[in-house]
Short mmCIF file of C-alpha atoms and ligand atoms in Angstrom, two decimals:
data_model
loop_
_atom_site.label_atom_id
_atom_site.label_comp_id
_atom_site.label_asym_id
_atom_site.label_seq_id
_atom_site.Cartn_x
_atom_site.Cartn_y
_atom_site.Cartn_z
CA MET A 284 -1.70 19.50 -32.75
CA SER A 285 -3.34 21.49 -29.99
CA ARG A 286 -3.58 19.48 -26.82
CA PRO A 287 -6.03 19.64 -23.98
CA TRP A 288 -4.59 21.30 -20.88
CA TRP A 289 -4.60 18.09 -18.84
CA HIS A 290 -2.09 16.38 -21.18
CA THR A 291 0.70 18.71 -20.16
CA ALA A 292 -0.55 19.61 -16.69
CA VAL A 293 0.98 18.47 -13.43
CA ILE A 294 -1.73 17.89 -10.81
CA TYR A 295 -1.21 18.59 -7.12
CA GLN A 296 -3.50 16.84 -4.65
CA ILE A 297 -4.63 18.72 -1.55
CA TYR A 298 -6.25 17.02 1.43
CA PRO A 299 -8.21 20.05 2.64
CA ARG A 300 -8.20 19.14 6.34
CA SER A 301 -4.44 19.28 6.30
CA PHE A 302 -3.35 22.14 4.07
CA GLN A 303 -3.94 25.34 6.03
CA ASP A 304 -6.26 26.32 8.85
CA THR A 305 -7.46 29.95 8.91
CA ASN A 306 -10.03 29.99 11.72
CA GLY A 307 -8.16 28.32 14.53
CA ASP A 308 -10.12 25.08 14.78
CA GLY A 309 -7.09 22.96 13.92
CA ILE A 310 -8.59 21.82 10.62
CA GLY A 311 -7.59 23.10 7.19
CA ASP A 312 -10.20 24.97 5.16
CA LEU A 313 -10.86 26.50 1.75
CA PRO A 314 -9.63 30.02 2.64
CA GLY A 315 -6.49 28.25 3.83
CA ILE A 316 -5.97 26.69 0.41
CA THR A 317 -6.53 30.10 -1.22
CA SER A 318 -3.93 31.64 1.06
CA ARG A 319 -1.38 29.02 0.01
CA LEU A 320 -1.90 29.05 -3.76
CA ASP A 321 1.35 30.91 -4.33
CA HIS A 322 3.19 27.85 -3.06
CA LEU A 323 1.71 25.91 -5.97
CA VAL A 324 2.71 28.62 -8.42
CA ASP A 325 6.20 28.72 -6.98
CA LEU A 326 6.44 24.95 -7.21
CA GLY A 327 5.32 25.03 -10.82
CA VAL A 328 2.27 22.79 -10.93
CA ASP A 329 -0.73 23.46 -13.15
CA ALA A 330 -3.79 22.09 -11.39
CA LEU A 331 -5.00 21.25 -7.93
CA TRP A 332 -7.30 18.42 -6.98
CA ILE A 333 -9.03 19.00 -3.66
CA SER A 334 -10.36 16.00 -1.73
CA PRO A 335 -14.03 16.42 -0.63
CA PHE A 336 -15.14 19.58 1.17
CA TYR A 337 -18.92 18.97 1.01
CA PRO A 338 -21.19 18.99 4.05
CA SER A 339 -20.49 15.71 5.77
CA PRO A 340 -20.71 14.01 9.15
CA MET A 341 -17.02 13.15 8.44
CA ALA A 342 -17.38 9.45 9.18
CA ASP A 343 -14.87 8.99 6.32
CA PHE A 344 -13.55 12.57 6.45
CA GLY A 345 -15.73 13.92 3.68
CA TYR A 346 -16.04 10.82 1.50
CA ASP A 347 -19.46 10.52 3.14
CA VAL A 348 -21.32 13.36 1.45
CA ALA A 349 -24.52 14.78 2.96
CA ASP A 350 -25.02 17.46 0.28
CA TYR A 351 -23.30 17.36 -3.10
CA THR A 352 -23.84 21.03 -3.86
CA ASP A 353 -22.53 22.89 -0.85
CA VAL A 354 -19.47 23.35 1.35
CA ASP A 355 -19.19 22.01 4.89
CA PRO A 356 -19.07 24.94 7.36
CA MET A 357 -15.87 23.37 8.68
CA PHE A 358 -14.25 24.12 5.31
CA GLY A 359 -16.01 27.43 4.64
CA THR A 360 -18.80 28.52 2.34
CA LEU A 361 -19.69 28.42 -1.33
CA ASP A 362 -18.40 31.99 -1.53
CA ASP A 363 -15.07 30.76 -0.18
CA PHE A 364 -15.08 28.13 -2.88
CA ASP A 365 -15.79 30.73 -5.56
CA ASP A 366 -12.97 32.88 -4.17
CA LEU A 367 -10.62 29.92 -4.27
CA LEU A 368 -11.60 29.11 -7.84
CA ALA A 369 -11.14 32.71 -8.96
CA ALA A 370 -7.80 33.03 -7.17
CA ALA A 371 -6.63 29.78 -8.75
CA HIS A 372 -7.75 30.84 -12.23
CA ASP A 373 -6.03 34.22 -11.76
CA ARG A 374 -2.85 32.22 -11.31
CA SER A 375 -3.59 29.96 -14.29
CA LEU A 376 -4.18 27.03 -11.97
CA ARG A 377 -6.97 24.60 -12.87
CA VAL A 378 -9.21 23.25 -10.15
CA ILE A 379 -10.35 19.63 -9.96
CA ILE A 380 -12.90 18.62 -7.34
CA ASP A 381 -13.62 15.20 -5.88
CA TRP A 382 -16.97 13.72 -6.89
CA VAL A 383 -18.22 10.79 -4.84
CA PRO A 384 -20.92 9.02 -6.86
CA ASN A 385 -20.85 5.51 -5.42
CA HIS A 386 -22.22 6.37 -2.00
CA SER A 387 -23.58 9.26 0.00
CA SER A 388 -23.60 9.73 3.74
CA ASP A 389 -26.30 7.88 5.67
CA GLN A 390 -27.22 11.40 6.87
CA HIS A 391 -27.93 12.63 3.34
CA PRO A 392 -31.64 13.59 3.13
CA TRP A 393 -31.96 11.16 0.20
CA PHE A 394 -30.94 8.24 2.39
CA ARG A 395 -32.99 9.39 5.35
CA GLU A 396 -36.02 9.39 3.05
CA SER A 397 -35.04 6.12 1.43
CA ARG A 398 -34.75 4.54 4.83
CA SER A 399 -38.03 5.94 6.13
CA SER A 400 -40.28 3.38 4.43
CA ARG A 401 -40.31 0.69 1.77
CA HIS A 402 -42.80 2.81 -0.11
CA ASP A 403 -40.86 6.05 -0.03
CA PRO A 404 -40.28 7.43 -3.53
CA LYS A 405 -36.53 7.44 -2.79
CA ARG A 406 -36.47 3.85 -1.54
CA ASP A 407 -34.96 2.69 -4.81
CA TRP A 408 -32.28 5.43 -4.80
CA TYR A 409 -30.16 3.08 -2.71
CA VAL A 410 -29.50 -0.65 -2.93
CA TRP A 411 -31.97 -2.44 -0.65
CA ALA A 412 -32.46 -6.19 -0.53
CA ASP A 413 -34.38 -8.80 1.39
CA PRO A 414 -32.49 -11.10 3.71
CA ALA A 415 -31.25 -14.47 2.48
CA PRO A 416 -33.54 -17.40 3.36
CA ASP A 417 -31.58 -17.89 6.59
CA GLY A 418 -32.24 -14.26 7.55
CA GLY A 419 -28.62 -13.27 6.95
CA PRO A 420 -27.26 -10.78 4.41
CA PRO A 421 -28.54 -11.11 0.82
CA ASN A 422 -25.16 -12.27 -0.52
CA ASN A 423 -21.50 -12.61 0.44
CA TRP A 424 -20.35 -9.12 -0.53
CA GLN A 425 -17.88 -7.53 1.86
CA SER A 426 -17.13 -3.94 2.77
CA VAL A 427 -13.73 -2.68 1.68
CA PHE A 428 -13.36 -1.34 5.22
CA GLY A 429 -14.09 -4.69 6.86
CA GLY A 430 -17.16 -6.79 7.63
CA PRO A 431 -20.20 -7.54 5.47
CA ALA A 432 -21.24 -4.91 2.93
CA TRP A 433 -24.84 -5.18 4.14
CA GLU A 434 -26.47 -3.40 7.06
CA TRP A 435 -29.75 -4.59 8.50
CA ASP A 436 -32.47 -1.96 8.83
CA GLU A 437 -34.79 -3.14 11.57
CA ALA A 438 -37.53 -0.60 10.86
CA THR A 439 -38.12 -1.61 7.25
CA GLY A 440 -36.92 -5.21 7.40
CA GLN A 441 -34.35 -5.05 4.63
CA TYR A 442 -30.61 -4.76 4.23
CA TYR A 443 -28.89 -1.86 2.49
CA LEU A 444 -25.59 -2.10 0.67
CA HIS A 445 -22.50 -0.18 1.75
CA SER A 446 -19.32 -1.03 -0.13
CA PHE A 447 -17.41 1.11 2.40
CA LEU A 448 -18.58 2.19 5.88
CA ARG A 449 -22.13 1.53 7.01
CA GLU A 450 -22.36 5.34 7.13
CA GLN A 451 -21.76 5.30 3.34
CA PRO A 452 -24.79 3.62 1.70
CA ASP A 453 -24.31 2.85 -2.00
CA LEU A 454 -26.49 4.83 -4.38
CA ASN A 455 -28.45 2.79 -6.91
CA TRP A 456 -27.11 3.93 -10.27
CA ARG A 457 -29.55 1.65 -12.07
CA ASN A 458 -32.27 4.12 -11.12
CA PRO A 459 -32.35 6.83 -13.84
CA GLU A 460 -33.42 9.45 -11.28
CA VAL A 461 -30.21 8.87 -9.37
CA GLU A 462 -28.13 9.38 -12.50
CA GLN A 463 -30.05 12.49 -13.44
CA THR A 464 -29.76 14.00 -9.98
CA MET A 465 -26.09 13.13 -9.60
CA PHE A 466 -25.36 14.53 -13.07
CA ASP A 467 -27.10 17.73 -11.93
CA THR A 468 -24.58 17.94 -9.09
CA VAL A 469 -21.80 17.81 -11.70
CA ARG A 470 -23.50 20.60 -13.64
CA PHE A 471 -23.70 22.65 -10.45
CA TRP A 472 -19.90 22.68 -10.13
CA MET A 473 -19.17 22.90 -13.84
CA ASP A 474 -21.46 25.94 -14.06
CA ARG A 475 -19.37 27.54 -11.32
CA GLY A 476 -16.29 27.05 -13.49
CA VAL A 477 -14.65 23.95 -12.07
CA ASP A 478 -12.17 22.42 -14.53
CA GLY A 479 -12.47 18.78 -13.70
CA LEU A 480 -13.56 15.88 -11.55
CA ARG A 481 -11.67 13.21 -9.71
CA ILE A 482 -14.23 10.45 -9.42
CA ASP A 483 -14.12 8.45 -6.22
CA VAL A 484 -14.12 4.64 -6.71
CA ALA A 485 -15.56 5.23 -10.16
CA HIS A 486 -15.81 1.55 -11.13
CA PHE A 487 -17.92 0.69 -8.06
CA ILE A 488 -21.09 2.39 -9.20
CA MET A 489 -22.40 -0.56 -11.25
CA LYS A 490 -22.82 -3.98 -9.68
CA ASP A 491 -24.25 -7.26 -10.90
CA PRO A 492 -28.00 -6.61 -11.27
CA ALA A 493 -28.71 -10.17 -10.02
CA MET A 494 -26.44 -9.49 -7.01
CA ARG A 495 -24.76 -12.88 -7.24
CA ASP A 496 -22.17 -14.00 -4.69
CA ASN A 497 -18.55 -13.27 -5.50
CA PRO A 498 -16.60 -16.48 -6.07
CA PRO A 499 -13.56 -17.13 -3.89
CA ALA A 500 -10.35 -15.57 -5.14
CA ASP A 501 -8.24 -18.11 -7.01
CA VAL A 502 -5.08 -16.06 -6.67
CA GLU A 503 -2.76 -15.53 -3.80
CA PRO A 504 -3.01 -12.02 -2.39
CA THR A 505 -0.66 -9.73 -4.28
CA GLU A 506 1.09 -6.66 -3.00
CA PHE A 507 -2.14 -4.76 -3.74
CA LYS A 508 -3.96 -6.80 -1.18
CA SER A 509 -3.67 -7.43 2.49
CA LEU A 510 -5.27 -10.70 3.38
CA GLY A 511 -8.66 -10.16 4.94
CA GLU A 512 -12.09 -11.51 4.13
CA TYR A 513 -12.41 -8.86 1.42
CA ASP A 514 -9.32 -10.16 -0.33
CA ARG A 515 -10.43 -13.78 -0.25
CA GLN A 516 -13.07 -13.00 -2.87
CA ASP A 517 -12.83 -12.41 -6.58
CA HIS A 518 -14.73 -9.13 -6.90
CA ILE A 519 -16.48 -9.81 -10.19
CA HIS A 520 -20.01 -9.01 -9.06
CA ASP A 521 -19.85 -6.23 -6.46
CA LYS A 522 -18.24 -3.61 -8.71
CA GLY A 523 -17.10 -2.91 -12.26
CA HIS A 524 -20.18 -4.32 -14.02
CA PRO A 525 -19.81 -3.51 -17.76
CA ASP A 526 -22.88 -1.24 -17.58
CA VAL A 527 -20.63 1.27 -15.83
CA HIS A 528 -19.24 2.24 -19.24
CA GLU A 529 -22.60 3.49 -20.44
CA VAL A 530 -22.80 5.82 -17.45
CA PHE A 531 -19.37 7.24 -18.21
CA ARG A 532 -20.27 7.73 -21.87
CA ARG A 533 -23.22 9.82 -20.77
CA LEU A 534 -21.08 11.71 -18.26
CA ARG A 535 -18.60 12.48 -21.03
CA VAL A 536 -21.37 13.95 -23.17
CA LEU A 537 -22.30 16.16 -20.22
CA LEU A 538 -18.70 17.34 -19.72
CA ASP A 539 -18.07 17.84 -23.44
CA GLY A 540 -21.21 19.96 -23.54
CA TYR A 541 -19.27 22.66 -21.73
CA ASP A 542 -16.24 23.91 -23.63
CA GLY A 543 -14.40 20.69 -24.37
CA GLU A 544 -11.97 21.54 -21.57
CA ARG A 545 -13.64 19.81 -18.62
CA PHE A 546 -11.79 16.77 -17.46
CA ALA A 547 -12.59 13.58 -15.55
CA VAL A 548 -10.13 11.20 -13.96
CA GLY A 549 -11.46 8.08 -12.30
CA GLU A 550 -10.14 6.43 -9.19
CA ILE A 551 -10.07 2.90 -10.54
CA HIS A 552 -8.19 0.23 -8.67
CA VAL A 553 -8.18 -2.26 -11.53
CA PHE A 554 -4.88 -3.98 -12.18
CA ASP A 555 -5.81 -6.01 -15.22
CA TRP A 556 -4.62 -3.72 -18.01
CA ALA A 557 -7.20 -4.84 -20.58
CA GLU A 558 -9.97 -4.15 -18.08
CA TRP A 559 -8.39 -0.88 -16.92
CA VAL A 560 -8.02 0.57 -20.39
CA ARG A 561 -11.75 0.11 -21.07
CA TYR A 562 -12.43 3.15 -18.88
CA TYR A 563 -11.04 5.37 -21.64
CA GLY A 564 -13.80 3.96 -23.89
CA GLU A 565 -13.35 5.04 -27.49
CA ALA A 566 -12.20 8.44 -26.25
CA ASP A 567 -15.77 8.82 -25.07
CA GLU A 568 -15.63 7.82 -21.38
CA LEU A 569 -13.18 9.04 -18.74
CA HIS A 570 -10.30 11.19 -19.94
CA MET A 571 -8.19 8.85 -17.88
CA PRO A 572 -8.47 6.20 -15.19
CA PHE A 573 -5.81 6.78 -12.54
CA ASN A 574 -2.86 4.45 -13.07
CA PHE A 575 -1.90 3.08 -9.66
CA SER A 576 0.48 0.40 -10.92
CA LEU A 577 3.60 2.11 -9.57
CA LEU A 578 2.16 2.75 -6.11
CA PHE A 579 3.00 -0.73 -4.94
CA ALA A 580 5.91 -1.46 -7.23
CA PRO A 581 9.07 -2.72 -5.59
CA TRP A 582 12.09 -0.42 -5.97
CA ASP A 583 13.34 -2.43 -8.91
CA ALA A 584 14.20 -1.18 -12.39
CA ALA A 585 13.02 -4.27 -14.29
CA GLU A 586 9.73 -4.41 -12.43
CA ILE A 587 8.98 -0.71 -12.87
CA ARG A 588 9.96 -0.84 -16.52
CA SER A 589 7.71 -3.83 -17.14
CA ARG A 590 4.73 -2.08 -15.52
CA VAL A 591 5.22 1.10 -17.52
CA ASP A 592 5.80 -0.84 -20.74
CA ALA A 593 2.68 -2.92 -20.15
CA MET A 594 0.59 0.20 -19.61
CA GLU A 595 2.05 1.92 -22.68
CA ALA A 596 1.42 -1.21 -24.78
CA VAL A 597 -2.24 -1.41 -23.90
CA LEU A 598 -3.05 2.28 -24.58
CA PRO A 599 -4.60 3.19 -27.92
CA SER A 600 -2.57 5.87 -29.71
CA TRP A 601 -4.98 8.66 -28.72
CA ALA A 602 -5.20 7.73 -25.04
CA TRP A 603 -3.17 9.73 -22.57
CA PRO A 604 -1.33 7.99 -19.70
CA ASN A 605 -0.84 9.14 -16.13
CA HIS A 606 1.16 8.13 -13.09
CA VAL A 607 0.50 8.27 -9.37
CA LEU A 608 3.10 7.65 -6.67
CA GLY A 609 1.11 8.70 -3.63
CA ASN A 610 -2.24 9.90 -2.31
CA HIS A 611 -4.31 10.24 0.86
CA ASP A 612 -4.90 6.48 1.05
CA GLU A 613 -1.31 5.25 0.83
CA VAL A 614 1.80 5.26 2.97
CA ARG A 615 3.93 8.31 2.12
CA LEU A 616 6.07 7.70 -0.94
CA ILE A 617 9.51 7.82 0.61
CA ASP A 618 8.58 5.39 3.33
CA ARG A 619 6.89 3.09 0.87
CA TYR A 620 9.88 3.08 -1.48
CA GLY A 621 12.45 2.60 1.24
CA GLY A 622 13.77 5.92 2.47
CA PRO A 623 14.49 9.59 1.82
CA GLU A 624 17.46 8.85 -0.48
CA ARG A 625 14.89 7.67 -3.00
CA ALA A 626 12.72 10.80 -3.00
CA ARG A 627 14.68 12.48 -5.81
CA ALA A 628 14.80 9.46 -8.05
CA ALA A 629 11.06 8.97 -7.48
CA ALA A 630 10.43 12.59 -8.46
CA ILE A 631 12.38 12.12 -11.69
CA LEU A 632 10.39 8.98 -12.41
CA LEU A 633 7.02 10.63 -11.78
CA LEU A 634 7.80 13.81 -13.69
CA THR A 635 9.55 12.38 -16.74
CA LEU A 636 7.42 9.39 -17.65
CA ARG A 637 4.91 10.05 -20.42
CA GLY A 638 1.59 11.22 -19.03
CA THR A 639 -0.02 13.43 -16.44
CA PRO A 640 1.63 13.18 -13.01
CA THR A 641 -0.18 13.74 -9.72
CA ILE A 642 1.90 14.99 -6.79
CA TYR A 643 0.46 14.44 -3.30
CA TYR A 644 0.86 17.51 -1.04
CA GLY A 645 4.05 17.45 0.97
CA GLU A 646 5.93 15.08 -1.34
CA GLU A 647 7.80 18.12 -2.66
CA ILE A 648 9.45 18.59 0.72
CA GLY A 649 9.76 14.90 1.51
CA MET A 650 7.07 14.59 4.17
CA ARG A 651 7.34 11.28 5.97
CA GLN A 652 4.71 8.81 7.04
CA ALA A 653 3.73 9.74 10.59
CA ASP A 654 3.41 7.22 13.35
CA ILE A 655 0.14 8.25 14.99
CA PRO A 656 -0.42 7.02 18.55
CA LEU A 657 -3.53 4.91 18.94
CA ASP A 658 -5.34 7.51 21.03
CA ARG A 659 -4.88 10.14 18.29
CA GLN A 660 -5.90 7.91 15.38
CA GLN A 661 -8.88 9.13 13.42
CA ASP A 662 -9.29 7.03 10.28
CA PRO A 663 -12.32 4.74 10.64
CA TRP A 664 -10.65 2.09 8.48
CA GLY A 665 -7.72 1.88 10.90
CA LEU A 666 -10.04 1.84 13.89
CA GLN A 667 -11.99 -1.01 12.28
CA VAL A 668 -9.08 -2.99 10.82
CA PRO A 669 -5.88 -2.36 12.79
CA GLY A 670 -2.97 -1.63 10.48
CA GLN A 671 -5.11 -0.18 7.69
CA GLY A 672 -5.24 3.35 9.13
CA ARG A 673 -4.44 6.15 6.68
CA ASP A 674 -3.79 8.97 9.18
CA GLY A 675 -0.03 8.68 8.76
CA CYS A 676 -0.10 10.17 5.26
CA ARG A 677 -2.70 12.83 6.13
CA THR A 678 -0.85 14.93 8.69
CA PRO A 679 -0.85 18.72 8.30
CA MET A 680 1.37 20.33 5.71
CA GLN A 681 4.68 21.39 7.23
CA TRP A 682 4.99 25.01 6.17
CA GLY A 683 7.46 26.06 8.82
CA ASP A 684 5.04 28.78 9.81
CA PRO A 685 1.88 27.73 11.62
CA PHE A 686 -0.58 25.39 9.96
CA THR A 687 -2.98 26.37 12.73
CA ASP A 688 -2.86 28.43 15.90
CA SER A 689 -4.51 25.69 17.92
CA GLU A 690 -4.14 21.91 18.21
CA PRO A 691 -3.98 20.37 14.72
CA TRP A 692 -6.57 17.63 14.04
CA LEU A 693 -3.74 15.11 13.65
CA PRO A 694 -0.35 15.40 15.31
CA MET A 695 2.14 17.02 12.98
CA MET A 696 5.85 16.75 12.43
CA ASP A 697 8.28 19.66 12.70
CA GLU A 698 10.59 18.75 9.86
CA PRO A 699 11.09 19.08 6.96
CA THR A 700 9.38 22.37 6.13
CA VAL A 701 8.66 24.55 3.15
CA ALA A 702 10.25 27.54 4.89
CA GLY A 703 13.38 25.55 5.64
CA GLN A 704 13.74 24.45 2.03
CA ARG A 705 12.53 27.44 0.06
CA THR A 706 15.82 29.26 -0.28
CA ASP A 707 18.15 26.29 -0.05
CA PRO A 708 19.23 25.46 -3.61
CA ASP A 709 20.06 21.88 -2.61
CA SER A 710 16.71 21.14 -0.98
CA LEU A 711 14.17 18.66 -2.27
CA LEU A 712 11.76 21.55 -2.86
CA SER A 713 14.31 23.32 -5.08
CA PHE A 714 14.89 20.02 -6.84
CA TYR A 715 11.16 19.65 -7.60
CA ARG A 716 10.98 23.25 -8.73
CA ARG A 717 13.90 22.88 -11.13
CA LEU A 718 12.54 19.60 -12.43
CA LEU A 719 9.13 21.11 -13.09
CA THR A 720 10.77 24.03 -14.87
CA LEU A 721 12.74 21.64 -17.04
CA ARG A 722 9.54 19.75 -17.87
CA ARG A 723 8.12 22.96 -19.26
CA THR A 724 11.27 23.84 -21.19
CA LEU A 725 11.73 20.47 -22.85
CA PRO A 726 8.56 19.74 -24.83
CA ASP A 727 9.68 16.12 -25.26
CA LEU A 728 9.33 15.63 -21.51
CA GLN A 729 5.72 16.69 -21.73
CA THR A 730 4.60 15.16 -24.96
CA GLY A 731 7.37 13.10 -26.53
CA ASP A 732 6.84 9.39 -27.20
CA TYR A 733 8.00 6.90 -24.63
CA ARG A 734 10.32 4.00 -25.40
CA SER A 735 12.24 1.98 -22.85
CA ILE A 736 15.82 1.03 -23.66
CA ASP A 737 17.96 -1.85 -22.45
CA GLY A 738 20.64 -0.64 -20.09
CA PRO A 739 22.90 -1.89 -17.35
CA ASP A 740 21.31 -4.23 -14.86
CA GLY A 741 19.20 -2.31 -12.33
CA VAL A 742 19.04 0.89 -14.38
CA TYR A 743 15.75 1.97 -15.91
CA LEU A 744 16.46 3.81 -19.14
CA PHE A 745 13.87 5.34 -21.38
CA ARG A 746 13.70 7.78 -24.23
CA ARG A 747 11.21 10.64 -24.45
CA GLY A 748 10.74 11.88 -27.99
CA GLU A 749 13.84 12.48 -30.09
CA SER A 750 15.80 14.57 -27.65
CA VAL A 751 15.60 13.21 -24.11
CA VAL A 752 16.83 10.08 -22.35
CA VAL A 753 16.19 9.39 -18.66
CA ALA A 754 18.27 6.96 -16.62
CA ILE A 755 17.54 5.96 -13.03
CA ASN A 756 19.71 3.60 -11.01
CA PHE A 757 17.48 1.54 -8.73
CA THR A 758 20.35 -0.40 -7.19
CA ASP A 759 22.52 0.45 -4.20
CA GLU A 760 25.68 0.25 -6.28
CA ASP A 761 27.30 2.49 -8.88
CA ARG A 762 26.24 1.93 -12.46
CA ARG A 763 27.93 3.34 -15.53
CA ILE A 764 25.92 4.48 -18.51
CA ASP A 765 27.14 5.51 -21.93
CA LEU A 766 24.93 7.91 -23.78
CA ASP A 767 25.44 10.46 -26.47
CA GLY A 768 24.44 13.82 -25.07
CA GLU A 769 24.63 16.12 -22.14
CA VAL A 770 23.30 15.64 -18.61
CA ARG A 771 20.78 18.43 -18.14
CA PHE A 772 19.47 17.43 -14.74
CA SER A 773 20.48 15.02 -12.05
CA THR A 774 20.00 13.89 -8.48
CA ASP A 775 23.69 14.66 -8.22
CA PRO A 776 24.42 18.30 -9.22
CA GLU A 777 28.02 17.40 -9.98
CA LEU A 778 26.83 15.38 -12.93
CA GLU A 779 25.00 18.28 -14.52
CA ALA A 780 26.30 19.85 -17.74
CA VAL A 781 28.72 17.03 -18.39
CA SER A 782 28.76 14.58 -21.24
CA ALA A 783 26.61 11.54 -20.63
CA GLU A 784 29.33 9.30 -21.94
CA GLY A 785 30.71 7.15 -19.17
CA VAL A 786 28.65 8.80 -16.48
CA VAL A 787 28.57 6.89 -13.21
CA LEU A 788 25.25 6.88 -11.41
CA GLY A 789 25.46 6.31 -7.69
CA PRO A 790 22.79 4.38 -5.74
CA ASP A 791 19.26 5.76 -6.38
CA ALA A 792 20.67 8.39 -8.73
CA GLY A 793 18.97 9.62 -11.85
CA VAL A 794 19.86 11.79 -14.83
CA ILE A 795 17.97 13.51 -17.59
CA VAL A 796 20.10 13.58 -20.71
CA VAL A 797 19.52 15.74 -23.74
CA THR A 798 20.82 14.03 -26.84
C1 NOJ B 208 -11.50 6.14 -2.09
C2 NOJ B 208 -10.97 7.34 -1.37
O1 NOJ B 208 -9.73 7.69 -1.94
C3 NOJ B 208 -10.89 6.96 0.08
O2 NOJ B 208 -10.21 7.93 0.83
C4 NOJ B 208 -12.28 6.73 0.59
O3 NOJ B 208 -12.22 6.29 1.92
C5 NOJ B 208 -13.00 5.69 -0.26
N1 NOJ B 208 -12.83 5.91 -1.66
C6 NOJ B 208 -14.48 5.68 0.03
O4 NOJ B 208 -15.06 6.85 -0.51
CA1 CA B 209 -10.27 25.65 9.92
#
């Protein structure tokens, strides 16, 4: 069976502000990414996803888009983008861009027009509503970033909806002109040769048309939630309305109208598997919704196994899974999972489970969560809700040679670095490289079936296809496994090329066994 490229691809996420600066303003840019593409080739990934680089007032660092079909001068020009795309394609790297359909910037000309008068033809391009009888917001919806999701507009006497910052008004996807125009922005990039889209908060675009209040949450906050007003509600009306699926079916027709190779992955924070899997449609919606279930998993074999098994169980046979262990919104992986000793085991997990993995830049060298002093903090979420700031995972890439020749936009750490790890065979970078090479040499690691196996307490054991078994010890004690086969790869080089019979896995150790 011939498979689409994104089944076997490993995606690498780049936060463009933090990858490489080329013009000395302390902020990464598109020519900077181009200049660093060989690192991706050397690492052995297949695709890059670049967080937004569109013109933007940067209230949410580019997730507030003021023009969907251009490049912010801070990041370069459209020509720079075309150069980047060509340079990536020359290296057989696919390019995925970030598409932000739920909201634009409040500085987007569409919103400026919409806001100018109740009778403006673009009024209905955004979600406007009259005040409640008491003059307050139309309903109880909250902004993810804190406070009510409604902003009063004095001049026109109505509220507008912003599910995120007030500088990010929600577009009204129930207006066919909005869909048509936003789909045109997708065509703009697809025509340039972009390989795929990462769709920002994809499930948010459709809300309850009657805009009913959300009921109170009847569950205790889980590890996905920090307790704030937002988390006290059950978000059944302010996002994820079933009509969203029709939009994605139409988007899929648009993408399939190219060459059948254009891909869409949705950022969908839905943790009810039955609801989550609906975003695949009948193979006619998104190619995949991101699977965030391991992001917040405790470092516990049984818990991780049960999440992976649950996801595998809910997928139709044709649907392709994926796994995410980190991104620009979450605490760096090794700090989230409990320390650098776990980085290698986490890499084995991410790169040997069935499905498309996404690596967040810097994970391959073990970049840590940075502690950013208050006076250097930039993330509006953190400035609005203390503790929620995401700057710590967005610090500049540590190349070992300069990221910039001026002051970087966020403080950066000196260690570890790419240069320091490149030629060291025992480094984390070499470990990632070897693991990615193995993934390409063992087809079962890319496409083999997944089946979990009972093993010693605290060890997650699973089979990939007929030939591969993976074992990871999530405990802080030794665990012995007995398998028929040879250890082909391990967190502990001494275990490699030995029989997997009676192998002892130390704390946080993992092995890939070929049977
Ligand atoms: C999700 C993005 O990942 C995050 O960085 C952004 O702030 C929100 N969507 C709003 O666009
Ligand atoms: Ca720059």
